[in-house]
PDB file of C-alpha atoms and ligand atoms in Angstrom:
ATOM      1  CA  MET A  26     -15.818  -9.601   4.522  1.00  0.00           C
ATOM      2  CA  VAL A  27     -14.338  -7.691   7.472  1.00  0.00           C
ATOM      3  CA  ASN A  28     -11.721  -9.456   9.524  1.00  0.00           C
ATOM      4  CA  LYS A  29     -12.218  -8.885  13.215  1.00  0.00           C
ATOM      5  CA  GLN A  30      -8.576  -8.792  14.328  1.00  0.00           C
ATOM      6  CA  ASN A  31      -7.295  -6.331  11.753  1.00  0.00           C
ATOM      7  CA  ASN A  32      -8.328  -5.061   8.362  1.00  0.00           C
ATOM      8  CA  LEU A  33      -6.393  -7.587   6.288  1.00  0.00           C
ATOM      9  CA  ARG A  34      -8.539 -10.305   4.709  1.00  0.00           C
ATOM     10  CA  LEU A  35      -7.461 -13.697   3.419  1.00  0.00           C
ATOM     11  CA  GLY A  36      -9.028 -14.973   0.215  1.00  0.00           C
ATOM     12  CA  VAL A  37      -8.319 -18.648  -0.409  1.00  0.00           C
ATOM     13  CA  ASN A  38      -8.074 -19.675  -4.057  1.00  0.00           C
ATOM     14  CA  ILE A  39      -9.359 -23.225  -4.520  1.00  0.00           C
ATOM     15  CA  ASP A  40      -8.564 -23.655  -8.238  1.00  0.00           C
ATOM     16  CA  HIS A  41      -6.007 -26.368  -7.654  1.00  0.00           C
ATOM     17  CA  VAL A  42      -8.390 -28.582  -5.720  1.00  0.00           C
ATOM     18  CA  ALA A  43     -10.203 -28.725  -9.063  1.00  0.00           C
ATOM     19  CA  THR A  44      -6.882 -29.348 -10.858  1.00  0.00           C
ATOM     20  CA  VAL A  45      -6.379 -32.506  -8.782  1.00  0.00           C
ATOM     21  CA  ARG A  46      -9.976 -33.587  -9.336  1.00  0.00           C
ATOM     22  CA  ASN A  47      -9.724 -33.060 -13.087  1.00  0.00           C
ATOM     23  CA  ALA A  48      -6.513 -35.103 -13.290  1.00  0.00           C
ATOM     24  CA  ARG A  49      -8.803 -38.137 -12.954  1.00  0.00           C
ATOM     25  CA  GLY A  50     -12.165 -36.745 -13.970  1.00  0.00           C
ATOM     26  CA  GLY A  51     -14.932 -37.594 -11.503  1.00  0.00           C
ATOM     27  CA  ALA A  52     -15.960 -35.721  -8.395  1.00  0.00           C
ATOM     28  CA  TYR A  53     -13.044 -35.882  -5.911  1.00  0.00           C
ATOM     29  CA  PRO A  54     -11.613 -33.804  -4.332  1.00  0.00           C
ATOM     30  CA  ASP A  55     -14.560 -31.428  -4.262  1.00  0.00           C
ATOM     31  CA  PRO A  56     -13.666 -27.694  -4.489  1.00  0.00           C
ATOM     32  CA  LEU A  57     -16.800 -26.704  -2.532  1.00  0.00           C
ATOM     33  CA  ARG A  58     -15.805 -28.970   0.342  1.00  0.00           C
ATOM     34  CA  ALA A  59     -12.348 -27.333   0.352  1.00  0.00           C
ATOM     35  CA  ALA A  60     -13.962 -23.899   0.283  1.00  0.00           C
ATOM     36  CA  LEU A  61     -16.201 -24.713   3.264  1.00  0.00           C
ATOM     37  CA  LEU A  62     -13.185 -26.025   5.181  1.00  0.00           C
ATOM     38  CA  ALA A  63     -11.295 -22.841   4.281  1.00  0.00           C
ATOM     39  CA  GLU A  64     -14.197 -20.789   5.663  1.00  0.00           C
ATOM     40  CA  LYS A  65     -14.052 -22.775   8.889  1.00  0.00           C
ATOM     41  CA  ALA A  66     -10.300 -22.221   9.128  1.00  0.00           C
ATOM     42  CA  GLY A  67     -10.701 -18.448   8.873  1.00  0.00           C
ATOM     43  CA  ALA A  68     -10.768 -17.541   5.191  1.00  0.00           C
ATOM     44  CA  ASP A  69     -12.623 -14.256   4.696  1.00  0.00           C
ATOM     45  CA  GLY A  70     -13.432 -15.085   1.092  1.00  0.00           C
ATOM     46  CA  ILE A  71     -13.009 -17.708  -1.603  1.00  0.00           C
ATOM     47  CA  THR A  72     -11.440 -17.065  -4.997  1.00  0.00           C
ATOM     48  CA  ALA A  73     -12.029 -19.200  -8.075  1.00  0.00           C
ATOM     49  CA  HIS A  74     -10.869 -18.643 -11.655  1.00  0.00           C
ATOM     50  CA  LEU A  75     -13.150 -19.932 -14.395  1.00  0.00           C
ATOM     51  CA  ARG A  76     -10.736 -20.212 -17.292  1.00  0.00           C
ATOM     52  CA  GLU A  77     -11.860 -20.224 -20.894  1.00  0.00           C
ATOM     53  CA  ASP A  78     -10.510 -23.786 -21.291  1.00  0.00           C
ATOM     54  CA  ARG A  79     -12.118 -24.933 -17.964  1.00  0.00           C
ATOM     55  CA  ARG A  80      -8.855 -26.639 -17.013  1.00  0.00           C
ATOM     56  CA  HIS A  81      -9.660 -26.496 -13.303  1.00  0.00           C
ATOM     57  CA  ILE A  82     -12.806 -24.726 -12.071  1.00  0.00           C
ATOM     58  CA  THR A  83     -15.940 -25.552 -14.075  1.00  0.00           C
ATOM     59  CA  ASP A  84     -19.253 -23.776 -14.552  1.00  0.00           C
ATOM     60  CA  ALA A  85     -20.824 -26.275 -12.154  1.00  0.00           C
ATOM     61  CA  ASP A  86     -18.206 -25.396  -9.504  1.00  0.00           C
ATOM     62  CA  ILE A  87     -19.127 -21.709  -9.737  1.00  0.00           C
ATOM     63  CA  GLU A  88     -22.787 -22.639  -9.382  1.00  0.00           C
ATOM     64  CA  ALA A  89     -22.024 -24.773  -6.319  1.00  0.00           C
ATOM     65  CA  LEU A  90     -19.838 -22.071  -4.731  1.00  0.00           C
ATOM     66  CA  MET A  91     -22.493 -19.400  -5.271  1.00  0.00           C
ATOM     67  CA  ASP A  92     -25.090 -21.644  -3.607  1.00  0.00           C
ATOM     68  CA  GLY A  93     -22.945 -23.073  -0.824  1.00  0.00           C
ATOM     69  CA  LEU A  94     -20.604 -20.358   0.436  1.00  0.00           C
ATOM     70  CA  THR A  95     -21.356 -18.093   3.346  1.00  0.00           C
ATOM     71  CA  VAL A  96     -18.283 -15.892   2.688  1.00  0.00           C
ATOM     72  CA  PRO A  97     -18.024 -13.794  -0.491  1.00  0.00           C
ATOM     73  CA  LEU A  98     -16.860 -15.268  -3.792  1.00  0.00           C
ATOM     74  CA  ASN A  99     -14.181 -13.442  -5.741  1.00  0.00           C
ATOM     75  CA  PHE A 100     -14.773 -14.604  -9.311  1.00  0.00           C
ATOM     76  CA  GLU A 101     -11.625 -14.419 -11.426  1.00  0.00           C
ATOM     77  CA  MET A 102     -12.171 -14.175 -15.150  1.00  0.00           C
ATOM     78  CA  ALA A 103     -10.799 -12.923 -18.442  1.00  0.00           C
ATOM     79  CA  ALA A 104     -12.428  -9.924 -20.122  1.00  0.00           C
ATOM     80  CA  THR A 105     -14.502 -11.951 -22.593  1.00  0.00           C
ATOM     81  CA  ASP A 106     -18.192 -11.756 -23.484  1.00  0.00           C
ATOM     82  CA  GLU A 107     -18.757 -15.319 -22.302  1.00  0.00           C
ATOM     83  CA  MET A 108     -17.299 -14.610 -18.853  1.00  0.00           C
ATOM     84  CA  GLN A 109     -19.192 -11.340 -18.573  1.00  0.00           C
ATOM     85  CA  ARG A 110     -22.459 -13.217 -19.241  1.00  0.00           C
ATOM     86  CA  ILE A 111     -21.615 -15.793 -16.557  1.00  0.00           C
ATOM     87  CA  ALA A 112     -20.658 -13.114 -14.030  1.00  0.00           C
ATOM     88  CA  LEU A 113     -23.856 -11.180 -14.715  1.00  0.00           C
ATOM     89  CA  ARG A 114     -25.900 -14.335 -14.205  1.00  0.00           C
ATOM     90  CA  HIS A 115     -24.309 -15.126 -10.809  1.00  0.00           C
ATOM     91  CA  LYS A 116     -23.499 -11.604  -9.585  1.00  0.00           C
ATOM     92  CA  PRO A 117     -20.662 -12.646  -7.270  1.00  0.00           C
ATOM     93  CA  HIS A 118     -19.480 -10.260  -4.549  1.00  0.00           C
ATOM     94  CA  ALA A 119     -16.353  -9.415  -6.558  1.00  0.00           C
ATOM     95  CA  VAL A 120     -15.047  -9.941 -10.050  1.00  0.00           C
ATOM     96  CA  CYS A 121     -11.303  -9.892 -10.648  1.00  0.00           C
ATOM     97  CA  ILE A 122     -10.327  -9.345 -14.271  1.00  0.00           C
ATOM     98  CA  VAL A 123      -7.161 -11.198 -15.218  1.00  0.00           C
ATOM     99  CA  PRO A 124      -5.267 -11.668 -18.471  1.00  0.00           C
ATOM    100  CA  GLU A 125      -5.539 -15.172 -19.875  1.00  0.00           C
ATOM    101  CA  LYS A 126      -3.472 -16.984 -22.447  1.00  0.00           C
ATOM    102  CA  ARG A 127      -4.438 -20.484 -23.418  1.00  0.00           C
ATOM    103  CA  GLU A 128      -0.893 -21.857 -23.416  1.00  0.00           C
ATOM    104  CA  GLU A 129       0.185 -20.421 -20.057  1.00  0.00           C
ATOM    105  CA  ARG A 130       0.502 -22.661 -16.986  1.00  0.00           C
ATOM    106  CA  THR A 131      -0.897 -19.968 -14.703  1.00  0.00           C
ATOM    107  CA  THR A 132      -1.725 -16.257 -14.948  1.00  0.00           C
ATOM    108  CA  GLU A 133       1.639 -14.900 -16.034  1.00  0.00           C
ATOM    109  CA  GLY A 134       1.528 -11.131 -16.162  1.00  0.00           C
ATOM    110  CA  GLY A 135      -0.813  -8.418 -15.065  1.00  0.00           C
ATOM    111  CA  LEU A 136      -3.694  -7.047 -17.084  1.00  0.00           C
ATOM    112  CA  GLU A 137      -2.777  -4.363 -19.668  1.00  0.00           C
ATOM    113  CA  VAL A 138      -5.315  -1.827 -18.427  1.00  0.00           C
ATOM    114  CA  ALA A 139      -3.360   1.109 -19.829  1.00  0.00           C
ATOM    115  CA  ARG A 140      -3.360  -0.325 -23.364  1.00  0.00           C
ATOM    116  CA  GLU A 141      -6.967  -1.579 -23.260  1.00  0.00           C
ATOM    117  CA  GLU A 142      -8.447   1.311 -21.321  1.00  0.00           C
ATOM    118  CA  ASN A 143     -11.496   1.989 -23.488  1.00  0.00           C
ATOM    119  CA  LYS A 144     -12.376  -1.637 -23.977  1.00  0.00           C
ATOM    120  CA  LEU A 145     -12.058  -2.413 -20.262  1.00  0.00           C
ATOM    121  CA  ALA A 146     -14.001   0.682 -19.250  1.00  0.00           C
ATOM    122  CA  HIS A 147     -16.967  -0.561 -21.310  1.00  0.00           C
ATOM    123  CA  PHE A 148     -16.463  -4.117 -20.162  1.00  0.00           C
ATOM    124  CA  ILE A 149     -16.630  -3.418 -16.415  1.00  0.00           C
ATOM    125  CA  ASN A 150     -19.587  -1.024 -16.486  1.00  0.00           C
ATOM    126  CA  PRO A 151     -22.346  -3.663 -16.524  1.00  0.00           C
ATOM    127  CA  LEU A 152     -20.545  -5.619 -13.828  1.00  0.00           C
ATOM    128  CA  ARG A 153     -20.390  -2.594 -11.548  1.00  0.00           C
ATOM    129  CA  GLU A 154     -24.016  -1.776 -12.324  1.00  0.00           C
ATOM    130  CA  ALA A 155     -24.926  -5.333 -11.328  1.00  0.00           C
ATOM    131  CA  GLY A 156     -23.379  -4.664  -7.906  1.00  0.00           C
ATOM    132  CA  CYS A 157     -20.103  -6.586  -8.296  1.00  0.00           C
ATOM    133  CA  ARG A 158     -16.968  -4.994  -6.909  1.00  0.00           C
ATOM    134  CA  VAL A 159     -14.562  -4.903  -9.824  1.00  0.00           C
ATOM    135  CA  SER A 160     -10.890  -5.640  -9.359  1.00  0.00           C
ATOM    136  CA  MET A 161      -8.065  -5.411 -11.892  1.00  0.00           C
ATOM    137  CA  PHE A 162      -5.124  -7.783 -11.525  1.00  0.00           C
ATOM    138  CA  ILE A 163      -2.151  -5.625 -12.541  1.00  0.00           C
ATOM    139  CA  ALA A 164       1.620  -5.385 -12.384  1.00  0.00           C
ATOM    140  CA  ALA A 165       2.907  -2.811  -9.906  1.00  0.00           C
ATOM    141  CA  GLU A 166       3.234  -0.068 -12.514  1.00  0.00           C
ATOM    142  CA  MET A 167       2.056   3.510 -12.207  1.00  0.00           C
ATOM    143  CA  LYS A 168       0.443   3.528 -15.682  1.00  0.00           C
ATOM    144  CA  GLN A 169      -1.653   0.437 -14.850  1.00  0.00           C
ATOM    145  CA  VAL A 170      -2.765   1.814 -11.479  1.00  0.00           C
ATOM    146  CA  ASP A 171      -3.702   5.157 -13.024  1.00  0.00           C
ATOM    147  CA  ALA A 172      -5.625   3.502 -15.863  1.00  0.00           C
ATOM    148  CA  ALA A 173      -7.509   1.250 -13.409  1.00  0.00           C
ATOM    149  CA  HIS A 174      -8.491   4.375 -11.487  1.00  0.00           C
ATOM    150  CA  ARG A 175      -9.607   6.220 -14.630  1.00  0.00           C
ATOM    151  CA  ILE A 176     -11.878   3.410 -15.809  1.00  0.00           C
ATOM    152  CA  GLY A 177     -13.633   3.282 -12.424  1.00  0.00           C
ATOM    153  CA  ALA A 178     -12.336   0.004 -11.004  1.00  0.00           C
ATOM    154  CA  ASP A 179     -13.023  -0.427  -7.293  1.00  0.00           C
ATOM    155  CA  ILE A 180      -9.926  -2.474  -6.558  1.00  0.00           C
ATOM    156  CA  VAL A 181      -6.472  -3.212  -7.899  1.00  0.00           C
ATOM    157  CA  GLU A 182      -4.914  -6.555  -7.086  1.00  0.00           C
ATOM    158  CA  LEU A 183      -1.152  -6.147  -7.314  1.00  0.00           C
ATOM    159  CA  HIS A 184       0.688  -9.040  -8.958  1.00  0.00           C
ATOM    160  CA  VAL A 185       3.270 -10.055  -6.354  1.00  0.00           C
ATOM    161  CA  GLY A 186       4.537 -13.042  -8.380  1.00  0.00           C
ATOM    162  CA  PRO A 187       7.805 -11.355  -9.443  1.00  0.00           C
ATOM    163  CA  TYR A 188       8.679 -10.541  -5.812  1.00  0.00           C
ATOM    164  CA  CYS A 189       7.740 -14.039  -4.577  1.00  0.00           C
ATOM    165  CA  ASP A 190       9.603 -15.841  -7.381  1.00  0.00           C
ATOM    166  CA  GLU A 191      12.801 -13.828  -6.976  1.00  0.00           C
ATOM    167  CA  TYR A 192      12.717 -14.339  -3.205  1.00  0.00           C
ATOM    168  CA  THR A 193      12.154 -18.080  -3.572  1.00  0.00           C
ATOM    169  CA  ASP A 194      15.053 -18.281  -6.068  1.00  0.00           C
ATOM    170  CA  GLY A 195      17.332 -16.549  -3.540  1.00  0.00           C
ATOM    171  CA  HIS A 196      17.709 -13.338  -5.581  1.00  0.00           C
ATOM    172  CA  PHE A 197      17.145 -11.130  -2.572  1.00  0.00           C
ATOM    173  CA  ASP A 198      18.479  -7.912  -4.084  1.00  0.00           C
ATOM    174  CA  VAL A 199      15.941  -8.256  -6.914  1.00  0.00           C
ATOM    175  CA  SER A 200      13.105  -9.309  -4.598  1.00  0.00           C
ATOM    176  CA  ASP A 201      13.823  -6.262  -2.415  1.00  0.00           C
ATOM    177  CA  ARG A 202      13.487  -4.013  -5.448  1.00  0.00           C
ATOM    178  CA  GLU A 203      10.218  -5.705  -6.416  1.00  0.00           C
ATOM    179  CA  LEU A 204       8.959  -5.228  -2.882  1.00  0.00           C
ATOM    180  CA  GLU A 205       9.820  -1.544  -2.999  1.00  0.00           C
ATOM    181  CA  ARG A 206       7.871  -1.169  -6.254  1.00  0.00           C
ATOM    182  CA  LEU A 207       4.897  -2.920  -4.670  1.00  0.00           C
ATOM    183  CA  ARG A 208       5.095  -0.686  -1.611  1.00  0.00           C
ATOM    184  CA  GLU A 209       5.096   2.477  -3.736  1.00  0.00           C
ATOM    185  CA  MET A 210       2.233   1.284  -5.949  1.00  0.00           C
ATOM    186  CA  ALA A 211       0.148   0.168  -2.958  1.00  0.00           C
ATOM    187  CA  LYS A 212       0.521   3.669  -1.544  1.00  0.00           C
ATOM    188  CA  HIS A 213      -0.205   5.326  -4.864  1.00  0.00           C
ATOM    189  CA  ALA A 214      -3.309   3.215  -5.524  1.00  0.00           C
ATOM    190  CA  ALA A 215      -4.678   3.854  -2.033  1.00  0.00           C
ATOM    191  CA  SER A 216      -4.076   7.594  -2.445  1.00  0.00           C
ATOM    192  CA  LEU A 217      -6.366   7.481  -5.516  1.00  0.00           C
ATOM    193  CA  GLY A 218      -9.085   5.787  -3.463  1.00  0.00           C
ATOM    194  CA  LEU A 219      -8.573   2.309  -4.912  1.00  0.00           C
ATOM    195  CA  GLU A 220      -8.813  -0.660  -2.567  1.00  0.00           C
ATOM    196  CA  VAL A 221      -5.550  -2.597  -2.730  1.00  0.00           C
ATOM    197  CA  HIS A 222      -5.281  -6.388  -2.845  1.00  0.00           C
ATOM    198  CA  ALA A 223      -2.267  -8.577  -3.576  1.00  0.00           C
ATOM    199  CA  GLY A 224      -1.799 -12.074  -4.891  1.00  0.00           C
ATOM    200  CA  HIS A 225       0.041 -14.730  -6.852  1.00  0.00           C
ATOM    201  CA  GLY A 226       2.807 -16.997  -5.650  1.00  0.00           C
ATOM    202  CA  ILE A 227       2.551 -16.124  -1.938  1.00  0.00           C
ATOM    203  CA  THR A 228       4.089 -18.633   0.507  1.00  0.00           C
ATOM    204  CA  TYR A 229       4.811 -18.710   4.250  1.00  0.00           C
ATOM    205  CA  ASP A 230       8.237 -17.256   3.392  1.00  0.00           C
ATOM    206  CA  THR A 231       6.979 -14.331   1.316  1.00  0.00           C
ATOM    207  CA  VAL A 232       3.701 -13.345   2.968  1.00  0.00           C
ATOM    208  CA  LYS A 233       4.888 -11.125   5.791  1.00  0.00           C
ATOM    209  CA  PRO A 234       6.420  -8.143   3.951  1.00  0.00           C
ATOM    210  CA  ILE A 235       3.295  -7.851   1.771  1.00  0.00           C
ATOM    211  CA  ALA A 236       0.906  -8.298   4.687  1.00  0.00           C
ATOM    212  CA  ALA A 237       2.771  -5.498   6.477  1.00  0.00           C
ATOM    213  CA  PHE A 238       1.806  -2.878   3.859  1.00  0.00           C
ATOM    214  CA  PRO A 239      -0.953  -0.950   5.644  1.00  0.00           C
ATOM    215  CA  GLU A 240      -2.730  -0.183   2.347  1.00  0.00           C
ATOM    216  CA  VAL A 241      -3.208  -3.854   1.440  1.00  0.00           C
ATOM    217  CA  MET A 242      -6.683  -5.021   2.437  1.00  0.00           C
ATOM    218  CA  GLU A 243      -6.763  -8.551   1.035  1.00  0.00           C
ATOM    219  CA  LEU A 244      -4.353 -11.313   0.034  1.00  0.00           C
ATOM    220  CA  ASN A 245      -5.456 -14.012  -2.403  1.00  0.00           C
ATOM    221  CA  ILE A 246      -3.510 -17.223  -1.937  1.00  0.00           C
ATOM    222  CA  GLY A 247      -4.024 -20.596  -3.607  1.00  0.00           C
ATOM    223  CA  HIS A 248      -1.377 -22.901  -4.997  1.00  0.00           C
ATOM    224  CA  PHE A 249       0.931 -22.900  -1.973  1.00  0.00           C
ATOM    225  CA  LEU A 250      -1.919 -23.539   0.493  1.00  0.00           C
ATOM    226  CA  ILE A 251      -3.337 -26.408  -1.536  1.00  0.00           C
ATOM    227  CA  GLY A 252       0.155 -27.919  -1.809  1.00  0.00           C
ATOM    228  CA  GLU A 253       0.807 -27.467   1.891  1.00  0.00           C
ATOM    229  CA  ALA A 254      -2.507 -29.174   2.639  1.00  0.00           C
ATOM    230  CA  ILE A 255      -0.929 -32.437   1.419  1.00  0.00           C
ATOM    231  CA  PHE A 256       1.495 -32.334   4.334  1.00  0.00           C
ATOM    232  CA  ASP A 257      -0.349 -30.454   7.030  1.00  0.00           C
ATOM    233  CA  GLY A 258      -4.042 -30.443   6.133  1.00  0.00           C
ATOM    234  CA  LEU A 259      -5.895 -27.498   4.608  1.00  0.00           C
ATOM    235  CA  GLU A 260      -7.199 -26.099   7.887  1.00  0.00           C
ATOM    236  CA  ASN A 261      -3.754 -26.072   9.516  1.00  0.00           C
ATOM    237  CA  ALA A 262      -2.174 -24.480   6.446  1.00  0.00           C
ATOM    238  CA  ILE A 263      -4.766 -21.694   6.408  1.00  0.00           C
ATOM    239  CA  VAL A 264      -4.536 -21.118  10.167  1.00  0.00           C
ATOM    240  CA  LYS A 265      -0.747 -20.827   9.872  1.00  0.00           C
ATOM    241  CA  MET A 266      -0.951 -18.400   6.928  1.00  0.00           C
ATOM    242  CA  ARG A 267      -3.543 -16.334   8.797  1.00  0.00           C
ATOM    243  CA  ARG A 268      -1.248 -16.206  11.849  1.00  0.00           C
ATOM    244  CA  LEU A 269       1.703 -14.985   9.754  1.00  0.00           C
ATOM    245  CA  MET A 270      -0.512 -12.308   8.196  1.00  0.00           C
ATOM    246  CA  ASP A 271      -1.719 -11.156  11.613  1.00  0.00           C
ATOM    247  CA  GLU A 272       1.826 -11.088  13.022  1.00  0.00           C
ATOM    248  CA  ALA A 273       3.024  -8.989  10.088  1.00  0.00           C
ATOM    249  CA  ARG A 274       0.110  -6.606  10.482  1.00  0.00           C
ATOM    250  CA  ALA A 275       0.627  -6.197  14.206  1.00  0.00           C
TER     251      ALA A 275
HETATM  252  N1  PXP B 301      -4.710 -13.642  -7.595  1.00  0.00           N
HETATM  253  C1  PXP B 301      -4.860 -13.782  -8.929  1.00  0.00           C
HETATM  254  C2  PXP B 301      -5.434 -12.642  -9.697  1.00  0.00           C
HETATM  255  C3  PXP B 301      -4.534 -14.990  -9.572  1.00  0.00           C
HETATM  256  O1  PXP B 301      -4.694 -15.104 -10.911  1.00  0.00           O
HETATM  257  C4  PXP B 301      -4.058 -16.069  -8.798  1.00  0.00           C
HETATM  258  C5  PXP B 301      -3.751 -17.367  -9.450  1.00  0.00           C
HETATM  259  O2  PXP B 301      -4.892 -17.882 -10.036  1.00  0.00           O
HETATM  260  C6  PXP B 301      -3.930 -15.882  -7.418  1.00  0.00           C
HETATM  261  C7  PXP B 301      -4.245 -14.656  -6.842  1.00  0.00           C
HETATM  262  C8  PXP B 301      -3.444 -16.975  -6.535  1.00  0.00           C
HETATM  263  O3  PXP B 301      -2.118 -17.279  -6.857  1.00  0.00           O
HETATM  264  P1  PXP B 301      -1.448 -18.551  -6.237  1.00  0.00           P
HETATM  265  O4  PXP B 301      -2.273 -19.734  -6.630  1.00  0.00           O
HETATM  266  O5  PXP B 301      -0.078 -18.556  -6.837  1.00  0.00           O
HETATM  267  O6  PXP B 301      -1.414 -18.364  -4.744  1.00  0.00           O
END
């Protein structure tokens, strides 16, 4: 999953292709087709979240992605026994552990690694032993980063939603503070030897400051790209996002 131009990878999250499909039932649009198009447009990886309620991605989608992708799959999942069994069956390249609440519209906060340290340490062991790279989706807080390090996670994915939302709402003083927190935590995590990813809520307008952090190795972007595909096509949207990332990195 190494990008040739620089060391910042783009993971495209295709959950909301499945959301549109499931609005009608049936088979269209097909998340695998979107994933293959994303690969062609320059995605370095594909991310898919199998939620407990299967509201978008289904078990069959994960099966199809595992069979059909040539780039790595980043399998997002809650820390449940059911999801652990599924991950161990498929052994995706990476597993990203996220918090999940049934009533939420999307993943709202970061994972409470600090509070659930023992449980999560036991939970991720078999996944790491199976060869999956294990990522923790966390808020940009020192205690979460430190706990992720202690339990032996390979990666932390920093939740950039608060920064993106405040920026989009025009609260630039708050978004600047969020960005500063992210910058500090990216540095701190990298200094502990954790690989740093970032995701949630990223748009053309918010991508550059995050992409410019030298410690960040991967951005995972979904909802905005799938929405933008309505107007500009998925390939064009991904190519444009990739260009913004590369410009910020340069
Ligand atoms: N990273 C994680 C861990 C997520 O849970 C999500 C949303 O499923 C994303 C990235 C992508 O966020 P968005 O769809 O807002 O770009």
